Short mmCIF file of C-alpha atoms and ligand atoms in Angstrom, two decimals:
data_model
loop_
_atom_site.label_atom_id
_atom_site.label_comp_id
_atom_site.label_asym_id
_atom_site.label_seq_id
_atom_site.Cartn_x
_atom_site.Cartn_y
_atom_site.Cartn_z
CA MET W 51 -0.14 -0.05 -0.02
CA LYS W 52 1.58 3.29 -1.03
CA VAL W 53 1.27 6.31 0.79
CA TYR W 54 2.63 9.66 -0.36
CA LEU W 55 3.85 12.50 1.91
CA GLY W 56 0.77 14.54 2.78
CA CYS W 57 -1.78 11.67 2.11
CA LEU W 58 -4.01 10.93 4.85
CA ALA W 59 -5.97 8.04 3.35
CA PRO W 60 -4.79 4.69 1.86
CA HIS W 61 -4.31 4.17 -1.77
CA VAL W 62 -5.57 1.09 -3.83
CA GLY W 63 -2.42 -1.36 -4.24
CA PRO W 64 -0.93 -2.21 -7.65
CA PRO W 65 -2.62 -5.06 -9.19
CA ARG W 66 -1.47 -8.44 -8.48
CA PRO W 67 -1.50 -11.32 -11.07
CA ASP W 68 -4.14 -13.27 -9.06
CA GLN W 69 -6.46 -10.34 -8.31
CA MET W 70 -10.22 -11.08 -8.31
CA CYS W 71 -12.47 -9.04 -10.46
CA LEU W 72 -15.28 -7.23 -8.85
CA VAL W 73 -18.65 -6.58 -10.68
CA TRP W 74 -19.12 -2.82 -10.84
CA ARG W 75 -22.50 -1.50 -11.88
CA GLU W 76 -22.74 2.00 -13.12
CA VAL W 77 -24.96 4.25 -11.18
CA ALA W 78 -25.94 7.74 -11.81
CA ARG W 79 -26.08 9.38 -8.27
CA GLU W 80 -23.10 10.39 -6.20
CA GLN W 81 -22.75 9.01 -2.81
CA ASP W 82 -24.41 10.30 0.32
CA PRO W 83 -21.40 11.11 2.44
CA LEU W 84 -23.07 9.91 5.61
CA ARG W 85 -22.86 6.31 4.35
CA VAL W 86 -19.20 6.44 3.61
CA ILE W 87 -17.02 4.61 6.37
CA GLU W 88 -13.71 4.41 4.55
CA TYR W 89 -12.23 5.85 1.60
CA THR W 90 -9.05 5.98 -0.52
CA CYS W 91 -6.89 8.98 -1.07
CA GLU W 92 -8.37 11.80 -3.08
CA CYS W 93 -4.90 12.47 -4.69
CA GLU W 94 -5.68 9.89 -7.42
CA ASP W 95 -8.58 10.37 -9.99
CA THR W 96 -10.21 7.29 -8.86
CA VAL W 97 -11.51 7.19 -5.32
CA HIS W 98 -13.17 4.11 -3.78
CA GLU W 99 -15.45 4.33 -0.60
CA LEU W 100 -16.67 1.89 1.69
CA CYS W 101 -20.23 2.44 2.14
CA ARG W 102 -22.86 1.25 4.57
CA GLU W 103 -26.67 0.85 3.74
CA ALA W 104 -29.31 -0.77 6.03
CA GLY W 105 -27.08 -3.19 7.54
CA LEU W 106 -25.28 -4.15 4.26
CA ALA W 107 -22.19 -2.63 2.86
CA TYR W 108 -20.56 -2.07 -0.47
CA ILE W 109 -17.87 -0.30 -2.40
CA CYS W 110 -18.19 2.81 -4.55
CA ARG W 111 -15.88 3.79 -7.15
CA ILE W 112 -15.84 7.23 -8.37
CA THR W 113 -13.80 8.23 -11.32
CA ARG W 114 -12.89 12.12 -11.75
CA LEU W 115 -11.05 14.16 -14.19
CA ASP W 116 -9.71 17.72 -13.01
CA GLY W 117 -12.03 17.27 -9.88
CA VAL W 118 -15.32 16.61 -12.04
CA VAL W 119 -16.86 13.30 -11.40
CA GLN W 120 -16.94 11.33 -14.66
CA SER W 121 -18.63 8.12 -13.51
CA VAL W 122 -19.73 6.28 -10.28
CA HIS W 123 -19.84 2.63 -9.91
CA GLU W 124 -20.94 0.24 -7.00
CA THR W 125 -20.38 -3.20 -6.21
CA TYR W 126 -23.19 -5.66 -4.98
CA ARG W 127 -24.30 -5.34 -1.60
CA TRP W 128 -22.63 -7.70 1.00
CA ARG W 129 -22.62 -8.25 4.68
CA PHE W 130 -20.29 -5.84 6.26
CA LYS W 131 -17.70 -8.25 7.29
CA GLU W 132 -17.39 -9.40 3.54
CA ALA W 133 -17.65 -5.95 2.21
CA GLN W 134 -14.55 -5.11 4.84
CA ASP W 135 -12.73 -8.21 3.38
CA VAL W 136 -13.17 -7.06 -0.19
CA TRP W 137 -12.05 -3.58 0.87
CA ILE W 138 -8.85 -4.88 2.38
CA ALA W 139 -8.19 -6.90 -0.88
CA LEU W 140 -8.79 -3.82 -2.94
CA LEU W 141 -6.24 -1.91 -0.91
CA LYS W 142 -3.71 -4.83 -1.00
CA GLY W 143 -4.25 -4.88 -4.90
CA GLU W 144 -5.96 -8.37 -4.75
CA ALA W 145 -9.33 -7.04 -6.15
CA ARG W 146 -10.16 -4.55 -8.65
ZN1 ZN B 215 -2.80 10.13 -1.90
#
């Protein structure tokens, strides 16, 4: 997990050869920040957020260009523990 000087949040790790591919569904809306539990560093154009909703959790991926949101994708909903495992895998470069 790389961390630049001045960065307060983690970054998504470099891809590993055995990484699992997540299903990302495109959604129109932006995330309600109240649902965000963890997030990756905003120094990169793509920000991932671990979100909670009604006892379940999912990961949201926001792609930006020059600070303007280009697209928002979400994974399926999982139980919180499962979503947390996927979140950790994402940070380690084991999932994408
Ligand atoms: Zn950063």
